[in-house]
Each structure stands twice: as C-alpha cells, then as structure tokens.
PDB file of C-alpha atoms in Angstrom:
ATOM      1  CA  MET A   1       0.000   0.000   0.000  1.00 54.00           C
ATOM      2  CA  THR A   2       1.318   3.433  -0.939  1.00 73.00           C
ATOM      3  CA  ASP A   3       2.360   5.598   1.982  1.00 92.00           C
ATOM      4  CA  HIS A   4       1.219   9.053   0.899  1.00 95.00           C
ATOM      5  CA  PHE A   5       2.994  10.586   3.896  1.00 97.00           C
ATOM      6  CA  ALA A   6       6.307   9.555   2.397  1.00 96.00           C
ATOM      7  CA  GLU A   7       5.275  10.089  -1.234  1.00 96.00           C
ATOM      8  CA  PHE A   8       4.166  13.695  -0.699  1.00 98.00           C
ATOM      9  CA  ALA A   9       6.283  14.581   2.343  1.00 97.00           C
ATOM     10  CA  PHE A  10       3.354  15.202   4.670  1.00 98.00           C
ATOM     11  CA  PRO A  11       4.368  16.236   8.199  1.00 97.00           C
ATOM     12  CA  ASP A  12       4.877  12.747   9.596  1.00 97.00           C
ATOM     13  CA  THR A  13       3.731  13.038  13.194  1.00 98.00           C
ATOM     14  CA  ASP A  14       1.371  10.810  15.151  1.00 98.00           C
ATOM     15  CA  LEU A  15      -1.116  13.676  15.326  1.00 98.00           C
ATOM     16  CA  ALA A  16      -0.988  14.293  11.577  1.00 98.00           C
ATOM     17  CA  ARG A  17      -1.599  10.607  10.859  1.00 98.00           C
ATOM     18  CA  ARG A  18      -4.529  10.542  13.274  1.00 98.00           C
ATOM     19  CA  ALA A  19      -6.020  13.645  11.653  1.00 98.00           C
ATOM     20  CA  TYR A  20      -5.601  12.071   8.215  1.00 98.00           C
ATOM     21  CA  ALA A  21      -7.424   8.934   9.340  1.00 98.00           C
ATOM     22  CA  HIS A  22     -10.091  11.028  11.075  1.00 98.00           C
ATOM     23  CA  ALA A  23     -10.812  12.978   7.892  1.00 98.00           C
ATOM     24  CA  TYR A  24     -11.423   9.813   5.906  1.00 97.00           C
ATOM     25  CA  GLU A  25     -13.641   8.435   8.663  1.00 97.00           C
ATOM     26  CA  GLU A  26     -15.766  11.562   9.055  1.00 97.00           C
ATOM     27  CA  VAL A  27     -16.466  12.865   5.548  1.00 97.00           C
ATOM     28  CA  SER A  28     -16.937  11.401   2.077  1.00 96.00           C
ATOM     29  CA  GLU A  29     -13.917  10.239   0.120  1.00 97.00           C
ATOM     30  CA  ALA A  30     -14.397  13.132  -2.313  1.00 97.00           C
ATOM     31  CA  LEU A  31     -14.272  15.676   0.525  1.00 98.00           C
ATOM     32  CA  ALA A  32     -11.337  13.932   2.217  1.00 98.00           C
ATOM     33  CA  HIS A  33      -9.388  13.933  -1.052  1.00 98.00           C
ATOM     34  CA  HIS A  34     -10.253  17.625  -1.435  1.00 98.00           C
ATOM     35  CA  SER A  35      -8.856  18.290   2.033  1.00 98.00           C
ATOM     36  CA  VAL A  36      -5.554  16.601   1.187  1.00 98.00           C
ATOM     37  CA  ARG A  37      -5.284  18.406  -2.135  1.00 98.00           C
ATOM     38  CA  SER A  38      -5.970  21.710  -0.371  1.00 98.00           C
ATOM     39  CA  TYR A  39      -2.932  21.078   1.821  1.00 98.00           C
ATOM     40  CA  LEU A  40      -0.669  20.118  -1.072  1.00 98.00           C
ATOM     41  CA  PHE A  41      -1.752  23.051  -3.220  1.00 98.00           C
ATOM     42  CA  GLY A  42      -1.580  25.470  -0.292  1.00 98.00           C
ATOM     43  CA  ARG A  43       1.926  24.322   0.617  1.00 98.00           C
ATOM     44  CA  ALA A  44       3.031  24.640  -3.012  1.00 98.00           C
ATOM     45  CA  ALA A  45       1.509  28.121  -3.239  1.00 98.00           C
ATOM     46  CA  GLY A  46       3.422  29.073  -0.121  1.00 98.00           C
ATOM     47  CA  GLU A  47       6.666  27.835  -1.666  1.00 98.00           C
ATOM     48  CA  GLY A  48       5.909  29.958  -4.717  1.00 97.00           C
ATOM     49  CA  MET A  49       5.660  32.970  -2.404  1.00 96.00           C
ATOM     50  CA  GLY A  50       8.961  32.113  -0.738  1.00 97.00           C
ATOM     51  CA  LEU A  51       7.414  30.615   2.398  1.00 98.00           C
ATOM     52  CA  LYS A  52       9.280  27.602   3.757  1.00 96.00           C
ATOM     53  CA  ALA A  53       7.532  24.979   5.865  1.00 96.00           C
ATOM     54  CA  GLY A  54       9.091  24.710   9.288  1.00 94.00           C
ATOM     55  CA  SER A  55      10.730  28.114   9.247  1.00 96.00           C
ATOM     56  CA  ASP A  56       8.085  30.519   7.934  1.00 98.00           C
ATOM     57  CA  TYR A  57       5.074  28.569   9.171  1.00 98.00           C
ATOM     58  CA  ASP A  58       4.112  25.457  11.092  1.00 98.00           C
ATOM     59  CA  ASP A  59       3.561  22.711   8.531  1.00 98.00           C
ATOM     60  CA  GLU A  60       1.717  20.452  10.949  1.00 98.00           C
ATOM     61  CA  LEU A  61      -0.809  23.211  11.709  1.00 98.00           C
ATOM     62  CA  LEU A  62      -1.387  23.812   7.995  1.00 98.00           C
ATOM     63  CA  PHE A  63      -1.888  20.083   7.481  1.00 98.00           C
ATOM     64  CA  LEU A  64      -4.326  19.846  10.400  1.00 98.00           C
ATOM     65  CA  ALA A  65      -6.333  22.847   9.247  1.00 98.00           C
ATOM     66  CA  CYS A  66      -6.635  21.549   5.699  1.00 98.00           C
ATOM     67  CA  LEU A  67      -7.413  17.950   6.640  1.00 98.00           C
ATOM     68  CA  LEU A  68     -10.090  18.999   9.136  1.00 98.00           C
ATOM     69  CA  HIS A  69     -11.566  21.999   7.329  1.00 98.00           C
ATOM     70  CA  ASP A  70     -14.769  20.324   6.120  1.00 98.00           C
ATOM     71  CA  MET A  71     -15.773  18.577   9.338  1.00 98.00           C
ATOM     72  CA  GLY A  72     -18.958  20.665   9.321  1.00 97.00           C
ATOM     73  CA  LEU A  73     -20.187  18.777   6.257  1.00 97.00           C
ATOM     74  CA  ASN A  74     -21.050  15.536   7.979  1.00 94.00           C
ATOM     75  CA  GLU A  75     -23.952  14.595  10.227  1.00 92.00           C
ATOM     76  CA  ARG A  76     -21.929  14.839  13.425  1.00 93.00           C
ATOM     77  CA  GLY A  77     -20.537  18.297  12.636  1.00 95.00           C
ATOM     78  CA  ASN A  78     -23.747  19.776  11.236  1.00 96.00           C
ATOM     79  CA  GLY A  79     -24.958  22.330  13.781  1.00 96.00           C
ATOM     80  CA  ASP A  80     -26.716  25.698  13.611  1.00 96.00           C
ATOM     81  CA  GLN A  81     -23.772  27.758  12.361  1.00 97.00           C
ATOM     82  CA  ARG A  82     -22.168  28.313   8.964  1.00 97.00           C
ATOM     83  CA  PHE A  83     -20.516  25.058   7.890  1.00 98.00           C
ATOM     84  CA  GLU A  84     -17.112  26.760   8.190  1.00 98.00           C
ATOM     85  CA  VAL A  85     -17.683  27.557  11.866  1.00 98.00           C
ATOM     86  CA  ASP A  86     -19.311  24.214  12.612  1.00 98.00           C
ATOM     87  CA  GLY A  87     -16.273  22.593  11.002  1.00 98.00           C
ATOM     88  CA  ALA A  88     -13.881  24.708  13.032  1.00 98.00           C
ATOM     89  CA  ASP A  89     -15.667  23.735  16.236  1.00 98.00           C
ATOM     90  CA  ALA A  90     -15.598  20.045  15.268  1.00 98.00           C
ATOM     91  CA  ALA A  91     -11.867  20.310  14.593  1.00 98.00           C
ATOM     92  CA  VAL A  92     -11.376  21.842  18.036  1.00 98.00           C
ATOM     93  CA  SER A  93     -13.195  18.923  19.653  1.00 98.00           C
ATOM     94  CA  PHE A  94     -10.956  16.447  17.844  1.00 98.00           C
ATOM     95  CA  LEU A  95      -7.718  18.307  18.600  1.00 98.00           C
ATOM     96  CA  GLU A  96      -8.563  18.886  22.249  1.00 98.00           C
ATOM     97  CA  GLY A  97      -9.241  15.182  22.520  1.00 98.00           C
ATOM     98  CA  GLN A  98      -5.733  14.599  21.200  1.00 98.00           C
ATOM     99  CA  GLY A  99      -4.236  16.858  23.863  1.00 98.00           C
ATOM    100  CA  VAL A 100      -3.185  19.638  21.483  1.00 98.00           C
ATOM    101  CA  PRO A 101      -2.293  22.901  23.296  1.00 98.00           C
ATOM    102  CA  ALA A 102      -4.893  25.664  23.160  1.00 98.00           C
ATOM    103  CA  ASP A 103      -2.724  28.131  21.237  1.00 98.00           C
ATOM    104  CA  ARG A 104      -2.224  25.627  18.415  1.00 98.00           C
ATOM    105  CA  VAL A 105      -5.887  24.656  18.408  1.00 98.00           C
ATOM    106  CA  ARG A 106      -6.809  28.318  18.020  1.00 98.00           C
ATOM    107  CA  VAL A 107      -4.770  28.667  14.822  1.00 98.00           C
ATOM    108  CA  VAL A 108      -6.553  25.683  13.302  1.00 98.00           C
ATOM    109  CA  TRP A 109      -9.946  27.064  14.360  1.00 98.00           C
ATOM    110  CA  GLU A 110      -9.238  30.409  12.705  1.00 98.00           C
ATOM    111  CA  ALA A 111      -7.909  28.784   9.522  1.00 98.00           C
ATOM    112  CA  ILE A 112     -11.030  26.659   9.128  1.00 98.00           C
ATOM    113  CA  ALA A 113     -13.530  29.344  10.136  1.00 98.00           C
ATOM    114  CA  LEU A 114     -11.992  31.785   7.644  1.00 98.00           C
ATOM    115  CA  HIS A 115     -11.215  29.432   4.776  1.00 98.00           C
ATOM    116  CA  THR A 116     -13.967  30.852   2.511  1.00 98.00           C
ATOM    117  CA  SER A 117     -13.398  34.477   3.564  1.00 97.00           C
ATOM    118  CA  VAL A 118     -12.071  36.050   0.381  1.00 96.00           C
ATOM    119  CA  GLY A 119     -10.248  39.310   1.038  1.00 96.00           C
ATOM    120  CA  ILE A 120      -9.599  38.507   4.701  1.00 97.00           C
ATOM    121  CA  ALA A 121      -7.959  35.100   5.091  1.00 98.00           C
ATOM    122  CA  HIS A 122      -4.965  35.944   2.881  1.00 97.00           C
ATOM    123  CA  ARG A 123      -4.019  38.757   5.290  1.00 97.00           C
ATOM    124  CA  MET A 124      -3.740  36.398   8.246  1.00 98.00           C
ATOM    125  CA  ARG A 125      -0.774  34.311   9.414  1.00 98.00           C
ATOM    126  CA  PRO A 126       0.560  31.806   6.839  1.00 98.00           C
ATOM    127  CA  GLU A 127      -1.196  28.716   8.181  1.00 98.00           C
ATOM    128  CA  ILE A 128      -4.535  30.513   7.831  1.00 98.00           C
ATOM    129  CA  ALA A 129      -3.755  32.168   4.513  1.00 98.00           C
ATOM    130  CA  LEU A 130      -2.464  28.967   2.921  1.00 98.00           C
ATOM    131  CA  THR A 131      -5.496  26.949   4.036  1.00 98.00           C
ATOM    132  CA  HIS A 132      -7.664  29.500   2.238  1.00 98.00           C
ATOM    133  CA  THR A 133      -5.367  29.566  -0.788  1.00 98.00           C
ATOM    134  CA  GLY A 134      -5.092  25.798  -1.090  1.00 98.00           C
ATOM    135  CA  ALA A 135      -8.845  25.283  -0.873  1.00 98.00           C
ATOM    136  CA  GLY A 136      -9.403  27.980  -3.500  1.00 98.00           C
ATOM    137  CA  ILE A 137      -6.891  26.417  -5.867  1.00 98.00           C
ATOM    138  CA  ASP A 138      -8.516  23.031  -5.502  1.00 98.00           C
ATOM    139  CA  VAL A 139     -12.167  24.032  -5.803  1.00 97.00           C
ATOM    140  CA  VAL A 140     -12.072  26.699  -8.523  1.00 96.00           C
ATOM    141  CA  ALA A 141      -8.424  26.503  -9.733  1.00 96.00           C
ATOM    142  CA  LEU A 142      -7.802  30.062  -8.511  1.00 94.00           C
ATOM    143  CA  GLY A 143      -4.045  30.488  -8.942  1.00 94.00           C
ATOM    144  CA  ALA A 144      -3.537  26.948 -10.236  1.00 97.00           C
ATOM    145  CA  GLU A 145      -1.435  28.299 -13.078  1.00 95.00           C
ATOM    146  CA  ASN A 146       1.276  29.118 -10.546  1.00 93.00           C
ATOM    147  CA  LEU A 147       1.666  25.547  -9.284  1.00 97.00           C
ATOM    148  CA  PRO A 148       4.893  23.699 -10.150  1.00 96.00           C
ATOM    149  CA  GLU A 149       4.652  21.864 -13.453  1.00 96.00           C
ATOM    150  CA  GLY A 150       3.303  18.360 -13.052  1.00 97.00           C
ATOM    151  CA  LEU A 151       2.232  18.741  -9.421  1.00 98.00           C
ATOM    152  CA  ALA A 152      -1.499  18.877 -10.107  1.00 98.00           C
ATOM    153  CA  ASP A 153      -1.301  15.719 -12.227  1.00 98.00           C
ATOM    154  CA  ARG A 154       0.526  13.833  -9.456  1.00 97.00           C
ATOM    155  CA  VAL A 155      -1.895  15.051  -6.816  1.00 98.00           C
ATOM    156  CA  HIS A 156      -5.009  14.253  -8.828  1.00 98.00           C
ATOM    157  CA  ALA A 157      -3.691  10.780  -9.647  1.00 97.00           C
ATOM    158  CA  ALA A 158      -3.235  10.005  -5.949  1.00 97.00           C
ATOM    159  CA  PHE A 159      -6.302  11.897  -4.698  1.00 98.00           C
ATOM    160  CA  PRO A 160      -8.864  11.984  -7.549  1.00 98.00           C
ATOM    161  CA  ARG A 161     -11.597  14.595  -7.579  1.00 97.00           C
ATOM    162  CA  LEU A 162     -14.438  12.043  -7.786  1.00 96.00           C
ATOM    163  CA  GLU A 163     -17.722  13.998  -7.502  1.00 91.00           C
ATOM    164  CA  LEU A 164     -16.326  16.882  -5.476  1.00 92.00           C
ATOM    165  CA  ALA A 165     -18.442  19.670  -6.982  1.00 89.00           C
ATOM    166  CA  ASP A 166     -21.698  17.834  -6.316  1.00 91.00           C
ATOM    167  CA  ASP A 167     -20.617  16.601  -2.901  1.00 93.00           C
ATOM    168  CA  LEU A 168     -19.312  19.949  -1.669  1.00 96.00           C
ATOM    169  CA  SER A 169     -21.980  22.312  -2.962  1.00 95.00           C
ATOM    170  CA  GLY A 170     -24.752  19.761  -2.572  1.00 96.00           C
ATOM    171  CA  THR A 171     -24.044  19.250   1.112  1.00 97.00           C
ATOM    172  CA  ILE A 172     -23.647  22.958   1.872  1.00 97.00           C
ATOM    173  CA  VAL A 173     -26.892  23.789   0.071  1.00 97.00           C
ATOM    174  CA  ALA A 174     -28.833  20.909   1.640  1.00 97.00           C
ATOM    175  CA  GLN A 175     -27.754  21.980   5.117  1.00 97.00           C
ATOM    176  CA  ALA A 176     -28.644  25.616   4.456  1.00 96.00           C
ATOM    177  CA  ALA A 177     -32.010  24.782   2.891  1.00 96.00           C
ATOM    178  CA  ALA A 178     -32.906  22.695   5.938  1.00 96.00           C
ATOM    179  CA  ASN A 179     -31.651  25.299   8.407  1.00 96.00           C
ATOM    180  CA  PRO A 180     -31.531  28.937   7.208  1.00 91.00           C
ATOM    181  CA  ARG A 181     -29.389  29.880  10.233  1.00 93.00           C
ATOM    182  CA  LYS A 182     -26.528  28.137   8.453  1.00 97.00           C
ATOM    183  CA  ALA A 183     -26.646  30.651   5.587  1.00 95.00           C
ATOM    184  CA  PRO A 184     -26.453  34.202   7.012  1.00 93.00           C
ATOM    185  CA  VAL A 185     -26.926  36.902   4.381  1.00 91.00           C
ATOM    186  CA  GLY A 186     -23.697  37.724   2.566  1.00 91.00           C
ATOM    187  CA  THR A 187     -21.896  34.476   3.369  1.00 95.00           C
ATOM    188  CA  PHE A 188     -20.628  31.785   1.012  1.00 96.00           C
ATOM    189  CA  PRO A 189     -23.380  29.336   2.064  1.00 96.00           C
ATOM    190  CA  SER A 190     -25.984  32.055   1.498  1.00 96.00           C
ATOM    191  CA  GLU A 191     -24.729  32.694  -2.034  1.00 95.00           C
ATOM    192  CA  LEU A 192     -24.773  28.984  -2.875  1.00 96.00           C
ATOM    193  CA  LEU A 193     -28.306  28.701  -1.529  1.00 95.00           C
ATOM    194  CA  ARG A 194     -29.381  31.684  -3.646  1.00 94.00           C
ATOM    195  CA  GLN A 195     -27.883  30.179  -6.800  1.00 95.00           C
ATOM    196  CA  PHE A 196     -29.170  26.641  -6.328  1.00 95.00           C
ATOM    197  CA  HIS A 197     -32.577  27.538  -4.864  1.00 95.00           C
ATOM    198  CA  PRO A 198     -33.704  30.906  -6.255  1.00 94.00           C
ATOM    199  CA  GLU A 199     -37.262  29.999  -5.222  1.00 94.00           C
ATOM    200  CA  ILE A 200     -36.315  30.261  -1.537  1.00 91.00           C
ATOM    201  CA  PRO A 201     -36.953  33.860  -0.412  1.00 88.00           C
ATOM    202  CA  MET A 202     -33.848  35.622   0.849  1.00 86.00           C
ATOM    203  CA  PRO A 203     -33.997  38.824   2.930  1.00 84.00           C
ATOM    204  CA  ARG A 204     -33.029  41.888   0.919  1.00 86.00           C
ATOM    205  CA  TRP A 205     -30.677  44.512   2.305  1.00 87.00           C
ATOM    206  CA  GLU A 206     -33.136  47.373   1.913  1.00 88.00           C
ATOM    207  CA  GLU A 207     -35.757  45.386   3.784  1.00 88.00           C
ATOM    208  CA  MET A 208     -33.359  44.596   6.599  1.00 88.00           C
ATOM    209  CA  THR A 209     -32.265  48.194   7.018  1.00 89.00           C
ATOM    210  CA  GLY A 210     -35.745  49.641   6.427  1.00 86.00           C
ATOM    211  CA  ASN A 211     -37.296  47.431   9.089  1.00 88.00           C
ATOM    212  CA  ALA A 212     -34.478  47.795  11.591  1.00 91.00           C
ATOM    213  CA  TRP A 213     -35.871  50.675  13.688  1.00 92.00           C
ATOM    214  CA  PRO A 214     -39.629  50.993  13.135  1.00 88.00           C
ATOM    215  CA  GLY A 215     -41.044  54.275  14.361  1.00 87.00           C
ATOM    216  CA  VAL A 216     -37.623  55.947  14.673  1.00 87.00           C
ATOM    217  CA  ALA A 217     -37.140  59.003  12.455  1.00 72.00           C
TER     218      ALA A 217
END
C-alpha cells in the first residue's frame, strides 16, 4: 500500500496521521481527497511565495487545518452555524481530545472558520492564509497556473476529484435549505443557496435596514 505521507512529504507526526485517518472516517472520500489536495496546493503556493515549511510557518498546523476543514459537512458536525464555523468547532473537539495545546488549536480554528473568507484570510498568518489559498486552488483553480509543473497531475492521480463539486456544494446547500441559520446573508453558504434555490426567499438589504428601527425618524 502506498504511503502518501512519504510520497508527498506530509508532516509525519502521530497527530498528523490521526487527523488524516479522522478525515477519511468523518467525511466522504471526495471531501477527504479535497482536504488533502488543499494542503498540497496550499503548501506549493506558499513555496511559490517564498514561504518555507518549518521556518516561515508550522507545517503540521497547515496540514491539520486543511485535513479537518470540512468537518462541518457531515452529520456529526452539522450544527446551527455556517458550515465553516461548525467545522472549526468540530476540529477543536478532535484536537482537544488529542491533547493539542490551546494556542495551536486556536490557529486551526481560525484557519477553518476563515477558509472561505475572500479578502480577509490571505491577510492572516501563513497557516490561515495557505489553508484558504489551497482550498481555493482546488475548488475553482484560482491560482492553479502558478503551481509547479506536473504537481497537479501527481496530486489528482493520488487523490482523484471524484464527484467533489456535487458533494461539496450539494451538502452545503442541503444543510442551508434545511436550516436557514446556516446561511447568514452575505456568506458563502448564502450565495450557494441563492444560486441553487432561487425559489427560496432571501432577505433583501433594503428590507433589513428599512425594518431595523420601526417608528424611529
């Protein structure tokens, strides 16, 4: 059996291996593969920016954030918050159970909670920024042209995309349609819900502001 930790130089710690196994136990294979690819693409993007794992950022934290970033898209992690925040909370529960110090857990929480926050996440510390970047490269190929030649082919051969688009968007939309609290106005889940279910009424900004202070001039 191929050891992907050796093949792709994953951070080879007991915690990283447990997180890898946990990802494949908790979410679909398509989402787990996506999580691994997000790490590999994020790490490569960091190298392209001159960031070196181990000196410029903590590679284990980046790996943990990427591998655990979609824990809100399973039945256990599905709560009343945006899937990003539910996933961040689920990751915290797992990491605390592994005895990970609170300061390291916090970095992973922030990376996962912010991983869809375009215009914000890239300004944060490298582990957070590269989680966002890697996920963006994998899902919509944003910046994929800057990856080293041949890397994407190697990664996709080892971790095929399967039905990622349907699995990812389908789960987010199904959760939001069943529980509108998971799709606050202006968020990524809200936009997906609007696109996939235009028949579902969404509050409009002018209505929200116009009804905010009735009777106040």
